[in-house]
mmCIF file of C-alpha atoms in Angstrom:
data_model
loop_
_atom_site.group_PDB
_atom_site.id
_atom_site.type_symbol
_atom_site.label_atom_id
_atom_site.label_comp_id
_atom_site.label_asym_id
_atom_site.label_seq_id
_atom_site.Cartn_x
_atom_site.Cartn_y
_atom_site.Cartn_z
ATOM 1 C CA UNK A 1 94.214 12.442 66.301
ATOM 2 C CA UNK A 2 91.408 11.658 68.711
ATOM 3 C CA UNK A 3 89.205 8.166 68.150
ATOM 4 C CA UNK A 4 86.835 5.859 70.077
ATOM 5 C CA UNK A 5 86.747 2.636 69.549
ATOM 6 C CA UNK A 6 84.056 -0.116 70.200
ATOM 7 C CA UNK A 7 85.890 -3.223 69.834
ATOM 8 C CA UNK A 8 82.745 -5.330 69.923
ATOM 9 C CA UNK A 9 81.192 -5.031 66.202
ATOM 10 C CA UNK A 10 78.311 -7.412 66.387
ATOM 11 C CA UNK A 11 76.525 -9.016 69.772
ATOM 12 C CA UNK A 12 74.450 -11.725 70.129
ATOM 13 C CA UNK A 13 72.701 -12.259 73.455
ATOM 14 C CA UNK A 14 69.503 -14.674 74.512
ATOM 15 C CA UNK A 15 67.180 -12.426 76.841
ATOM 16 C CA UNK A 16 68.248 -12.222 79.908
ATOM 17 C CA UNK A 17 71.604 -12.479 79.437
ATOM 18 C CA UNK A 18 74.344 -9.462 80.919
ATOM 19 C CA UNK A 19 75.953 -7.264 78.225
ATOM 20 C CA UNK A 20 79.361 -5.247 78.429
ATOM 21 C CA UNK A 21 79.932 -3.075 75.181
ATOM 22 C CA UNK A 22 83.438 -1.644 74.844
ATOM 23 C CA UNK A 23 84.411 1.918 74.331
ATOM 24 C CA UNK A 24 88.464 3.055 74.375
ATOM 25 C CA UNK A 25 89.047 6.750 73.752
ATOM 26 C CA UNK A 26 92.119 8.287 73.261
ATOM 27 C CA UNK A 27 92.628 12.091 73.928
ATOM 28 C CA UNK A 28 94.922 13.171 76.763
ATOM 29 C CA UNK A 29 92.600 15.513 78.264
ATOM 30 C CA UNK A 30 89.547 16.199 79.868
ATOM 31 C CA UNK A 31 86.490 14.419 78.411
ATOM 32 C CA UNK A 32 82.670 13.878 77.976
ATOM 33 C CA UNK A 33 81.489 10.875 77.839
ATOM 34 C CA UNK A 34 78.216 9.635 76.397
ATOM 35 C CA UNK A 35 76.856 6.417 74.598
ATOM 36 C CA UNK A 36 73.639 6.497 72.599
ATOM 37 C CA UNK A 37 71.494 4.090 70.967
ATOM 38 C CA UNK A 38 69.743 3.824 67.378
ATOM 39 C CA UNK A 39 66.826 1.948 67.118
ATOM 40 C CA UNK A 40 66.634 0.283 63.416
ATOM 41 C CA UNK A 41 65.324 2.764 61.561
ATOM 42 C CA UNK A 42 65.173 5.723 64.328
ATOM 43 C CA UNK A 43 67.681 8.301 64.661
ATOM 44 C CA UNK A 44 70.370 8.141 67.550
ATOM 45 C CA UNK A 45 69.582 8.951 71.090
ATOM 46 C CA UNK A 46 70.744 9.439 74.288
ATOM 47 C CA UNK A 47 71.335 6.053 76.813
ATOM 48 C CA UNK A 48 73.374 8.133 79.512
ATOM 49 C CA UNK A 49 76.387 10.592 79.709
ATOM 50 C CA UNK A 50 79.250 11.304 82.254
ATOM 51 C CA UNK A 51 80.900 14.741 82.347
ATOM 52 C CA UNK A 52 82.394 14.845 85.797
ATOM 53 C CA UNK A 53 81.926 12.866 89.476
ATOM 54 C CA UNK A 54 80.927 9.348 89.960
ATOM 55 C CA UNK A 55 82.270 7.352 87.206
ATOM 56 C CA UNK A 56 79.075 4.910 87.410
ATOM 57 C CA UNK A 57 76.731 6.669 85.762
ATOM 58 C CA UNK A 58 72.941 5.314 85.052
ATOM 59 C CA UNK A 59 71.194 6.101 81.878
ATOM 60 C CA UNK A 60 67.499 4.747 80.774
ATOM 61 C CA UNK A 61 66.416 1.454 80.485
ATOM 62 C CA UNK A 62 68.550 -0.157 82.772
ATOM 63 C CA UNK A 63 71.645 0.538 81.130
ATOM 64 C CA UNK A 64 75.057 2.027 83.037
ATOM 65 C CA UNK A 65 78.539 2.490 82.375
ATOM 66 C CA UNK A 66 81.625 3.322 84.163
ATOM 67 C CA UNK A 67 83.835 5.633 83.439
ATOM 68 C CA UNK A 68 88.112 4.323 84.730
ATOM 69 C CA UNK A 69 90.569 7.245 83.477
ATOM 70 C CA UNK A 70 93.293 5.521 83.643
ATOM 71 C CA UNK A 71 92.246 3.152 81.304
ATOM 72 C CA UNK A 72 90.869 5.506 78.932
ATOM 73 C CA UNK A 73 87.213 3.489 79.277
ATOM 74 C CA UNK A 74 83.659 4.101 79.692
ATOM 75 C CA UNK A 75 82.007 0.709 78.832
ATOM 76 C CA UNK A 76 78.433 0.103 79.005
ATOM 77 C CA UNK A 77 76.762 -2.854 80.734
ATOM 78 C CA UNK A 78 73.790 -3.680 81.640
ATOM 79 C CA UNK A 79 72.415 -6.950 83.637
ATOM 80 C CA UNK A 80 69.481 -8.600 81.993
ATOM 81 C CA UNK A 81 68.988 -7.526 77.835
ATOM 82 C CA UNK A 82 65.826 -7.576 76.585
ATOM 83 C CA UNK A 83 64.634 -8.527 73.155
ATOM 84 C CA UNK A 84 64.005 -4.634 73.099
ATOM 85 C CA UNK A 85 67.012 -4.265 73.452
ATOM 86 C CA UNK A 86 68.366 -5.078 69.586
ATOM 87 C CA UNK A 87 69.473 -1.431 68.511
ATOM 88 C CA UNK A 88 72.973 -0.281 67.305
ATOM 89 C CA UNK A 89 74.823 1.401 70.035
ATOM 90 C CA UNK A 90 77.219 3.722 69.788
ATOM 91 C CA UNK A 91 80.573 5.698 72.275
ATOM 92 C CA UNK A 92 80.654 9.568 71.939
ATOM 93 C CA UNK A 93 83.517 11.488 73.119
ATOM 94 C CA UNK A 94 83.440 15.317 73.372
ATOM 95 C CA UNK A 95 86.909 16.929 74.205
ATOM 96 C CA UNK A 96 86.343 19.993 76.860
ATOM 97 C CA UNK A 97 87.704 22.532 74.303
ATOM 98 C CA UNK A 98 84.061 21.870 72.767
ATOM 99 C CA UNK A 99 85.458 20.855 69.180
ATOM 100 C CA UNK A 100 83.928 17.847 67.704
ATOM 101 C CA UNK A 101 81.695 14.918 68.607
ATOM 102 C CA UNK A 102 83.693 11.814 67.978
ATOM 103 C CA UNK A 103 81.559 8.626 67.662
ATOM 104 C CA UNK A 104 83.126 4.923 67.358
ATOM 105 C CA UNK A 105 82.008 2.811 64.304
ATOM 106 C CA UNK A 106 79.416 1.343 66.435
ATOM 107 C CA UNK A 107 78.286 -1.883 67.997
ATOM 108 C CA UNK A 108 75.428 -3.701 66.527
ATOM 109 C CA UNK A 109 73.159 -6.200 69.303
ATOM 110 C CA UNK A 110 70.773 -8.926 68.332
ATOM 111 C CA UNK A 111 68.825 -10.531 71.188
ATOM 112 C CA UNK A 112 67.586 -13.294 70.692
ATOM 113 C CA UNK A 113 64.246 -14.297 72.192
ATOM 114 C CA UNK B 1 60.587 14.058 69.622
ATOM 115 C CA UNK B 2 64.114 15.030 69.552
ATOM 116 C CA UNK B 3 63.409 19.038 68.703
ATOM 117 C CA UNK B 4 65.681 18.703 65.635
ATOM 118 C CA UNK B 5 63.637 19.099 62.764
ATOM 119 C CA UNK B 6 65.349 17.905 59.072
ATOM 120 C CA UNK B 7 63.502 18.339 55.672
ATOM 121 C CA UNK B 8 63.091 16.195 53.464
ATOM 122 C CA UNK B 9 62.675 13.280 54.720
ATOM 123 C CA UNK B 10 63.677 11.633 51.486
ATOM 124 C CA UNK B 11 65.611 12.590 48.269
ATOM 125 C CA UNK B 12 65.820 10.942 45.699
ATOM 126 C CA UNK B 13 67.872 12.502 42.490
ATOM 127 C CA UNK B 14 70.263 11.744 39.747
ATOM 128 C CA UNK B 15 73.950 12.018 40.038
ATOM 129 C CA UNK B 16 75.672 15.263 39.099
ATOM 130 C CA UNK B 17 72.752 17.205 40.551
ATOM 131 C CA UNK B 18 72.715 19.367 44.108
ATOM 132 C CA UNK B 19 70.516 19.409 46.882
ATOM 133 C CA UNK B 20 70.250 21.004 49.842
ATOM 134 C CA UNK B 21 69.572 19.320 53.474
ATOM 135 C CA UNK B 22 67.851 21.683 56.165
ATOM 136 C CA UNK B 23 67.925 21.227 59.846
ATOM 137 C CA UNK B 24 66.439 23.289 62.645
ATOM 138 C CA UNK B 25 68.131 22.708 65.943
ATOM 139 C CA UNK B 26 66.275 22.432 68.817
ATOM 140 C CA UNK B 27 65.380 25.750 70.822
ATOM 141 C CA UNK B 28 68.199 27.618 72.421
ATOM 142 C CA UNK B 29 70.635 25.471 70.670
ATOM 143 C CA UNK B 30 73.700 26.803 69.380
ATOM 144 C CA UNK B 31 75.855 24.345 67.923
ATOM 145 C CA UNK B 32 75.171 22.195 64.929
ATOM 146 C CA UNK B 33 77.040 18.973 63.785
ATOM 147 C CA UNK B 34 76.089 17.248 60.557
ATOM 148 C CA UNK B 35 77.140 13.798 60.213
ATOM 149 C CA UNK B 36 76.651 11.191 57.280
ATOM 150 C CA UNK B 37 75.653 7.539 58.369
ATOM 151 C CA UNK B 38 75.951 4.673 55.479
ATOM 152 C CA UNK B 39 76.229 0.873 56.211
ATOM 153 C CA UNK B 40 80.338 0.789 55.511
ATOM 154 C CA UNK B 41 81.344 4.118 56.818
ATOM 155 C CA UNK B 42 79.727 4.177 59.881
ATOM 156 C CA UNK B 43 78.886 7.546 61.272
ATOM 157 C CA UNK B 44 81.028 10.150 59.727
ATOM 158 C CA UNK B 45 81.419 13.442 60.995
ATOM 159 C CA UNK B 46 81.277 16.426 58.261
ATOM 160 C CA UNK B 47 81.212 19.393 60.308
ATOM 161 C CA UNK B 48 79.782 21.392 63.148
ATOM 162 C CA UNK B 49 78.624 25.238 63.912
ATOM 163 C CA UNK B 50 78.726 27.405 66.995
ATOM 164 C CA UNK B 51 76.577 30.120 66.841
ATOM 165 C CA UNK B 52 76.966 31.116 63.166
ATOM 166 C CA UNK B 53 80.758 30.212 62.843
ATOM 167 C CA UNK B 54 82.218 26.751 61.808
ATOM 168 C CA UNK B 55 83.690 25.388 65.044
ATOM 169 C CA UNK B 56 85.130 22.075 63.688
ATOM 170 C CA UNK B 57 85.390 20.044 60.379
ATOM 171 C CA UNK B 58 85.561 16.332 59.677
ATOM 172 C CA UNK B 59 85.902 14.056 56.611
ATOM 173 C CA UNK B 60 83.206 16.461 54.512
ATOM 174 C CA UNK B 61 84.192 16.473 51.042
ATOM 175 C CA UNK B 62 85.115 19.475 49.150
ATOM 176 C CA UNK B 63 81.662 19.147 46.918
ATOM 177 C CA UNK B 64 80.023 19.348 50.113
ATOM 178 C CA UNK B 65 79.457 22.951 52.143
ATOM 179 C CA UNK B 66 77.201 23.606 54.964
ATOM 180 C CA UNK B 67 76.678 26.819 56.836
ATOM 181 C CA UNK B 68 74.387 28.457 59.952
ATOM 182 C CA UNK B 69 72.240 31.128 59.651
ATOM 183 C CA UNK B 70 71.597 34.004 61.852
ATOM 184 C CA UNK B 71 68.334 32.554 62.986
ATOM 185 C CA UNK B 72 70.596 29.209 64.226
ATOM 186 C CA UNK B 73 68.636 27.086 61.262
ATOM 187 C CA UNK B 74 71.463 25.180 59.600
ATOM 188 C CA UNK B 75 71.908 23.999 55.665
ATOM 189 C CA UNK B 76 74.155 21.352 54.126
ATOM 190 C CA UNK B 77 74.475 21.401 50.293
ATOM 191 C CA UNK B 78 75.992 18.687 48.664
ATOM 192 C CA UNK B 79 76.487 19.408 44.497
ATOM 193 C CA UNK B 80 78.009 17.116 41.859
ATOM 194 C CA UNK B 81 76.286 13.862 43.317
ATOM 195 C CA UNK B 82 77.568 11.011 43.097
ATOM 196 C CA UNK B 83 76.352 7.191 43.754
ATOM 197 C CA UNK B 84 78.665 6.478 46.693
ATOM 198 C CA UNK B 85 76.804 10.041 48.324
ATOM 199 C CA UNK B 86 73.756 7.735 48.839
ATOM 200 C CA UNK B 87 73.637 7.751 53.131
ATOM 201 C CA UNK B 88 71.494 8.830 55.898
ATOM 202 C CA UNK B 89 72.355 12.391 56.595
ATOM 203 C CA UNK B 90 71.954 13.131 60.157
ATOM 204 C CA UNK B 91 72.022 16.978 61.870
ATOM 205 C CA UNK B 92 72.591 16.654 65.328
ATOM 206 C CA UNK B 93 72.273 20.074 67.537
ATOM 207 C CA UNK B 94 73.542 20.671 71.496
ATOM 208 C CA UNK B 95 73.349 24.046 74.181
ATOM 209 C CA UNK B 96 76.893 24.057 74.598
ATOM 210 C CA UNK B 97 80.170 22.678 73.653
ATOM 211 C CA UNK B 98 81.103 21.069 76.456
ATOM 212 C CA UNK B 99 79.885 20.242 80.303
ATOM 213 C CA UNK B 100 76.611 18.899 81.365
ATOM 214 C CA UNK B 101 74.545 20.461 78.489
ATOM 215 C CA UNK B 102 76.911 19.408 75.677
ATOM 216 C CA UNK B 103 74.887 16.212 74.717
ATOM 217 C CA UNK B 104 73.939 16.304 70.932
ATOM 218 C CA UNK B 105 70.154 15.531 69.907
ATOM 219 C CA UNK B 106 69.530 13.686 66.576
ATOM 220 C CA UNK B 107 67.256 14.837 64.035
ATOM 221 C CA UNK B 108 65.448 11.762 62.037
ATOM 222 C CA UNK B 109 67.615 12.585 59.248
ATOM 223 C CA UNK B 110 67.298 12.871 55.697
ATOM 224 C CA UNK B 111 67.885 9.746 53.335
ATOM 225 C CA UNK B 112 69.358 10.682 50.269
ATOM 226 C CA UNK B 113 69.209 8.198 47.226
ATOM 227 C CA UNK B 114 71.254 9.254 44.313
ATOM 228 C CA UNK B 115 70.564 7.067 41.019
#
């Protein structure tokens, strides 16, 4: 069965600091990518998605991710975290057959002031 | 804004009851997902719809149905209640299945308390 995970459950940065959240997929075939965030008490929305060409992709805020096939990745990162910041952020797969919207379990970040 | 519209809000009822969950995708949206969020299961995926026909179902229990209506608009009716059915109940709704427009946008979701 397909999965993502997001081996990174809770994250504690000071401001300023550089951030790499993990995402692992596993489905053999062709994929879309995305990673969203959830403000606390806000519904889940979009950082930035890949579906095809340049593996770096840049979302809002700053954020990016890359995208390596081979490794079944597409971990987010971004340079300088901002109090802001503190959300729970979630990996999203989408097979290309269309069926399903697979989400890991979820990283939680805490910055710290 | 997302453009995904759920009502209510908030429920609050008594276990063994039903209630029904509404969600209006945004426009030109033809697929539906409904997914329940609760602090230890994460963000569980019941089930999605494509245009009026179920395209895909996840862990949604079997006291749980959901279905799409001609006019897109999407319910999810959850009967016998129970106290672990307490969650955030998010409908999430996309253009297409897959590609470029195949991002899902969250409703606010509906909190459902059952005491």
């Amino acid at each position: 069965a397909q999965s993502v995970s997001q081996h990174n459950h809770h994250v504690i940065l000071s401001e300023a600091a550089s951030l790499e959240l993990g995402c692992n997929y596993s489905y053999g075939g062709t994929v879309n990518l995305f990673w969203y965030v959830q403000y606390p008490g806000q519904h889940l929305q979009l950082l930035l998605k890949y579906f095809s060409g340049d593996p770096l992709v840049k979302g809002i805020k700053g954020f990016e991710a890359e995208f390596i096939k081979s490794k079944f990745s597409f971990n987010l990162r971004k340079p300088s975290v901002q109090w802001s910041d503190t959300a729970e952020y979630f990996c999203a797969v989408t097979p290309n057959t269309g069926n399903q919207f697979y989400f890991g379990t979820g990283t939680s970040l805490t910055v710290i002031p | 804004d997302s453009g995904v519209t759920q009502t209510p809000k908030h429920l609050i009822t008594a276990t063994g009851q039903r209630v029904t969950l509404r969600c209006s995708p945004r426009s030109g949206d033809l697929s539906v997902y409904w997914y329940q969020q609760s602090l230890d299961q994460g963000l569980q995926f019941l089930i999605q719809y494509y245009n009026g026909e179920e395209r895909a179902k996840g862990n949604i229990l079997e006291r749980f149905s959901a279905q799409q209506f001609p006019d897109l608009h999407s319910e999810l009716n959850l009967s016998s209640l129970e106290l672990g059915d307490s969650a955030l109940y998010f409908c999430a709704s996309s253009v297409a299945l897959t590609g470029p427009d195949s991002e899902a946008f969250f409703g606010q979701g509906t909190r459902l308390t059952v005491v």
